[in-house]
Structures are given as C-alpha cells and as structure tokens.
CSV table of C-alpha atoms and ligand atoms in Angstrom, one decimal:
chain,number,residue,atom,x,y,z
A,1,MET,CA,9.2,-62.4,-42.5
A,2,SER,CA,7.8,-58.9,-42.0
A,3,LYS,CA,5.5,-57.7,-44.7
A,4,ALA,CA,5.4,-54.3,-46.3
A,5,LEU,CA,2.6,-53.0,-48.5
A,6,ILE,CA,3.4,-50.2,-50.9
A,7,VAL,CA,0.5,-48.3,-52.5
A,8,TYR,CA,1.2,-45.6,-55.0
A,9,GLY,CA,-0.7,-43.1,-57.2
A,10,SER,CA,1.2,-42.0,-60.3
A,11,THR,CA,0.1,-40.3,-63.5
A,12,THR,CA,3.3,-40.1,-65.6
A,13,GLY,CA,5.1,-43.0,-63.9
A,14,ASN,CA,7.6,-41.2,-61.6
A,15,THR,CA,6.1,-42.2,-58.3
A,16,GLU,CA,5.5,-45.7,-59.7
A,17,THR,CA,9.2,-45.9,-60.5
A,18,VAL,CA,10.0,-44.8,-56.9
A,19,ALA,CA,7.6,-47.4,-55.5
A,20,GLY,CA,9.6,-50.1,-57.4
A,21,HIS,CA,12.9,-48.9,-56.0
A,22,VAL,CA,11.5,-48.7,-52.5
A,23,GLY,CA,10.2,-52.3,-52.9
A,24,ALA,CA,13.6,-53.5,-54.1
A,25,ALA,CA,15.4,-51.9,-51.2
A,26,LEU,CA,12.9,-53.4,-48.6
A,27,ASN,CA,13.4,-56.8,-50.2
A,28,LYS,CA,17.1,-56.4,-49.9
A,29,ALA,CA,16.6,-55.5,-46.2
A,30,GLY,CA,14.7,-58.8,-45.7
A,31,TRP,CA,11.1,-57.6,-46.1
A,32,GLU,CA,8.4,-59.3,-48.0
A,33,THR,CA,6.9,-56.6,-50.2
A,34,GLU,CA,3.8,-56.1,-52.2
A,35,ILE,CA,3.3,-53.1,-54.6
A,36,LYS,CA,-0.1,-52.0,-55.6
A,37,ASN,CA,-1.5,-49.2,-57.7
A,38,ALA,CA,-3.9,-47.0,-55.7
A,39,SER,CA,-6.5,-47.5,-58.5
A,40,ASP,CA,-6.5,-51.3,-57.6
A,41,VAL,CA,-7.1,-51.0,-53.9
A,42,SER,CA,-9.9,-50.0,-51.6
A,43,ALA,CA,-9.3,-48.4,-48.2
A,44,ALA,CA,-11.3,-50.9,-46.2
A,45,GLY,CA,-8.9,-53.0,-44.1
A,46,LEU,CA,-6.0,-52.1,-46.3
A,47,ALA,CA,-3.5,-52.3,-43.4
A,48,ASN,CA,-4.6,-55.7,-42.2
A,49,GLY,CA,-1.9,-58.3,-42.5
A,50,CYS,CA,1.0,-56.0,-43.1
A,51,ASP,CA,3.6,-54.7,-40.6
A,52,LEU,CA,4.5,-51.6,-42.6
A,53,LEU,CA,2.5,-49.5,-45.0
A,54,LEU,CA,4.1,-47.1,-47.5
A,55,PHE,CA,2.1,-44.6,-49.4
A,56,GLY,CA,3.4,-42.9,-52.6
A,57,CYS,CA,1.6,-40.1,-54.3
A,58,SER,CA,2.5,-37.3,-56.7
A,59,THR,CA,1.1,-33.8,-56.3
A,60,TRP,CA,-1.0,-31.9,-58.9
A,61,GLY,CA,-3.0,-28.7,-58.9
A,62,ASP,CA,-1.6,-25.2,-58.7
A,63,GLU,CA,-3.2,-22.9,-56.2
A,64,ASP,CA,-4.5,-25.8,-54.1
A,65,ILE,CA,-2.9,-29.1,-53.3
A,66,GLU,CA,-4.3,-31.9,-55.4
A,67,LEU,CA,-3.5,-35.5,-54.9
A,68,GLN,CA,-2.8,-37.7,-57.9
A,69,ASP,CA,-6.3,-38.8,-59.2
A,70,ASP,CA,-6.1,-42.5,-58.4
A,71,PHE,CA,-5.1,-41.8,-54.8
A,72,VAL,CA,-8.0,-39.5,-54.0
A,73,PRO,CA,-10.6,-42.2,-53.2
A,74,LEU,CA,-8.1,-43.9,-50.9
A,75,TYR,CA,-7.2,-40.6,-49.2
A,76,ASP,CA,-10.9,-39.8,-48.7
A,77,ASP,CA,-11.6,-43.2,-47.1
A,78,LEU,CA,-8.3,-43.5,-45.2
A,79,ASP,CA,-10.1,-43.8,-41.9
A,80,LYS,CA,-11.3,-47.2,-43.0
A,81,ALA,CA,-7.8,-48.5,-43.6
A,82,GLY,CA,-7.0,-49.6,-40.0
A,83,LEU,CA,-4.0,-47.3,-39.6
A,84,SER,CA,-4.2,-47.0,-35.8
A,85,GLY,CA,-0.8,-48.1,-34.4
A,86,LYS,CA,0.4,-49.1,-37.9
A,87,LYS,CA,3.9,-48.2,-39.1
A,88,VAL,CA,3.6,-45.9,-42.1
A,89,ALA,CA,6.0,-44.0,-44.3
A,90,VAL,CA,5.1,-41.6,-47.2
A,91,PHE,CA,6.9,-40.7,-50.4
A,92,GLY,CA,6.1,-38.8,-53.6
A,93,CYS,CA,7.3,-36.9,-56.6
A,94,GLY,CA,6.7,-33.3,-57.3
A,95,ASP,CA,8.3,-30.1,-58.6
A,96,SER,CA,9.7,-27.4,-56.4
A,97,SER,CA,8.7,-24.7,-58.8
A,98,TYR,CA,5.1,-25.2,-57.6
A,99,THR,CA,3.8,-23.4,-54.5
A,100,HIS,CA,3.0,-26.6,-52.6
A,101,PHE,CA,6.0,-28.8,-53.3
A,102,CYS,CA,4.9,-32.4,-52.7
A,103,GLY,CA,1.9,-31.1,-50.9
A,104,ALA,CA,0.2,-34.5,-51.3
A,105,VAL,CA,2.9,-36.2,-49.3
A,106,ASP,CA,2.3,-33.7,-46.4
A,107,ALA,CA,-1.4,-34.2,-46.6
A,108,ILE,CA,-1.2,-38.0,-46.5
A,109,GLU,CA,1.3,-37.9,-43.6
A,110,GLN,CA,-0.9,-35.6,-41.6
A,111,LYS,CA,-4.0,-37.6,-42.2
A,112,ALA,CA,-2.3,-40.9,-41.4
A,113,GLU,CA,-0.9,-39.5,-38.2
A,114,SER,CA,-4.2,-38.1,-37.2
A,115,LEU,CA,-5.7,-41.6,-37.6
A,116,GLY,CA,-3.1,-43.0,-35.2
A,117,ALA,CA,-0.4,-44.2,-37.6
A,118,VAL,CA,3.2,-44.2,-36.5
A,119,LEU,CA,5.4,-42.4,-39.0
A,120,VAL,CA,8.6,-44.4,-39.0
A,121,THR,CA,10.7,-41.7,-40.6
A,122,GLY,CA,10.4,-38.4,-42.4
A,123,SER,CA,8.9,-38.4,-45.8
A,124,LEU,CA,10.7,-38.6,-49.1
A,125,LYS,CA,9.9,-35.7,-51.5
A,126,ILE,CA,11.5,-36.0,-54.9
A,127,ASP,CA,12.0,-32.9,-57.0
A,128,GLY,CA,12.0,-33.8,-60.7
A,129,ASP,CA,13.3,-37.2,-61.9
A,130,PRO,CA,13.7,-39.8,-59.3
A,131,ASP,CA,17.2,-40.6,-58.2
A,132,LYS,CA,17.5,-44.4,-57.5
A,133,ASP,CA,20.3,-44.0,-54.9
A,134,GLU,CA,18.4,-41.4,-53.0
A,135,VAL,CA,15.3,-43.6,-53.0
A,136,MET,CA,17.2,-46.7,-51.9
A,137,ASP,CA,18.9,-44.8,-49.1
A,138,TRP,CA,15.6,-43.5,-47.8
A,139,ALA,CA,14.0,-47.0,-48.0
A,140,LYS,CA,16.9,-48.4,-46.0
A,141,THR,CA,16.2,-45.8,-43.3
A,142,VAL,CA,12.6,-46.9,-43.3
A,143,ALA,CA,13.6,-50.5,-43.0
A,144,ALA,CA,15.9,-49.7,-40.1
A,145,HIS,CA,13.3,-47.9,-38.1
A,146,ALA,CA,10.3,-50.1,-38.9
B,1,LIG,C1,-0.5,-29.3,-64.1
B,1,LIG,C2,0.6,-29.8,-63.1
B,1,LIG,C3,0.4,-29.4,-61.7
B,1,LIG,C4,1.4,-29.8,-60.8
B,1,LIG,N1,1.3,-29.4,-59.5
B,1,LIG,C5,2.3,-29.7,-58.6
B,1,LIG,C6,2.3,-29.2,-57.3
B,1,LIG,O1,1.3,-28.5,-56.8
B,1,LIG,N2,3.3,-29.6,-56.4
B,1,LIG,C7,4.3,-30.3,-56.8
B,1,LIG,O2,5.2,-30.6,-56.0
B,1,LIG,N3,4.4,-30.8,-58.1
B,1,LIG,C8,3.4,-30.5,-59.0
B,1,LIG,N4,3.5,-31.0,-60.3
B,1,LIG,C9,4.6,-31.8,-60.7
B,1,LIG,C10,4.3,-33.3,-60.7
B,1,LIG,O3,3.9,-33.7,-59.4
B,1,LIG,C11,5.6,-34.1,-61.1
B,1,LIG,O4,5.7,-34.0,-62.5
B,1,LIG,C12,5.7,-35.5,-60.7
B,1,LIG,O5,6.9,-36.1,-61.0
B,1,LIG,C13,4.6,-36.4,-61.3
B,1,LIG,O6,4.7,-37.7,-60.7
B,1,LIG,P1,3.9,-39.0,-61.3
B,1,LIG,O7,4.5,-39.3,-62.6
B,1,LIG,O8,4.2,-40.0,-60.3
B,1,LIG,O9,2.5,-38.6,-61.3
B,1,LIG,C14,2.5,-30.6,-61.2
B,1,LIG,C15,2.6,-31.0,-62.6
B,1,LIG,C16,1.7,-30.6,-63.5
B,1,LIG,C17,1.9,-31.0,-64.9
C-alpha cells in the first residue's frame, strides 16, 4: 500500500481539521496515511519511507508572509527532508482580507519545488472555515495524480 505523510502547522485548529479530512480522503482512496503536527517532526529524512508528502500550514503576519509558528523550523530546514523527486502537495487556511492570502502555502510550494519535489496538483487555499467537501475533493485529486 502506498504511504502518505501529512504534516501540518495550525494555531487555532483550522489547518489541523483540514489535515484530518485530507487523511480520511486518502484512506478512502486506498492510501496508508500518517498525520503529524509540525511541532513533533524534524526535517531530517522526513520524506524517507513515504510515497507522498502533504504539507499543511496557515498564514500569519500582516505586511510580511509569516508561516504558522510550529512550521517555521521545518520550513527553514526543508532542504534536509529529502524532497528531491518526491511527490508533494500543499494546503493551508487563511483569510483573503489579508494582503498575502495563504502566502505560507505559496512559500512552501516554491521552496519544495526548488528542492526538486514534484507538485502533484495545485495547492488548496482555504478562505475562512474549512469546507469538508472542498477538502475531500481536493484530496481525491491529489490521490488520483500521485
Ligand atoms: C494576526 C493574524 C494575521 C493573519 N495573517 C494572515 C495572512 O497574512 N494571510 C492569510 O491568508 N491569513 C492570515 N490570517 C488568517 C489565518 O491564517 C486564519 O485564521 C487561519 O484559518 C488560521 O488557521 P489555523 O487555525 O490552522 O492556524 C491571519 C490571522 C491573524 C489573527
């Protein structure tokens, strides 16, 4: 069975909820999934042993893009995660009233791609409260392309 690792950073629980929905959809699609809080992982060798890596992160800050606090150490050390050639998809929650709507999602995508990751589909950017059906549909697309 193919294995997916989902790593999320979430302050108020929205991106955590999305991570749970993504995991459930991937399970339904026949994937073995593991969900981890970014605060519980280290970047070194993170991608080893999984076929698909999903990063979820909310966006903070105002003028500048700020990643959710727990995700920052992982982002900074992402070059140690072994992403070259690895299938990756990125999601996150934000608020479109801010200048950089889901800027963390873009930043993670760009860094992962620059490190050789293969983005399996476009990112999922959620404005406001997560909609379960929207998340499940996106995760199905990820599963179909991974
Ligand atoms: C002080 C503050 C700054 C924020 N900055 C941004 C931002 O720059 N871009 C954005 O899309 N959302 C921004 N948000 C919205 C959060 O990302 C949003 O509430 C999100 O759902 C939080 O997800 P989480 O519960 O997974 O941490 C901000 C919210 C607050 C309170």
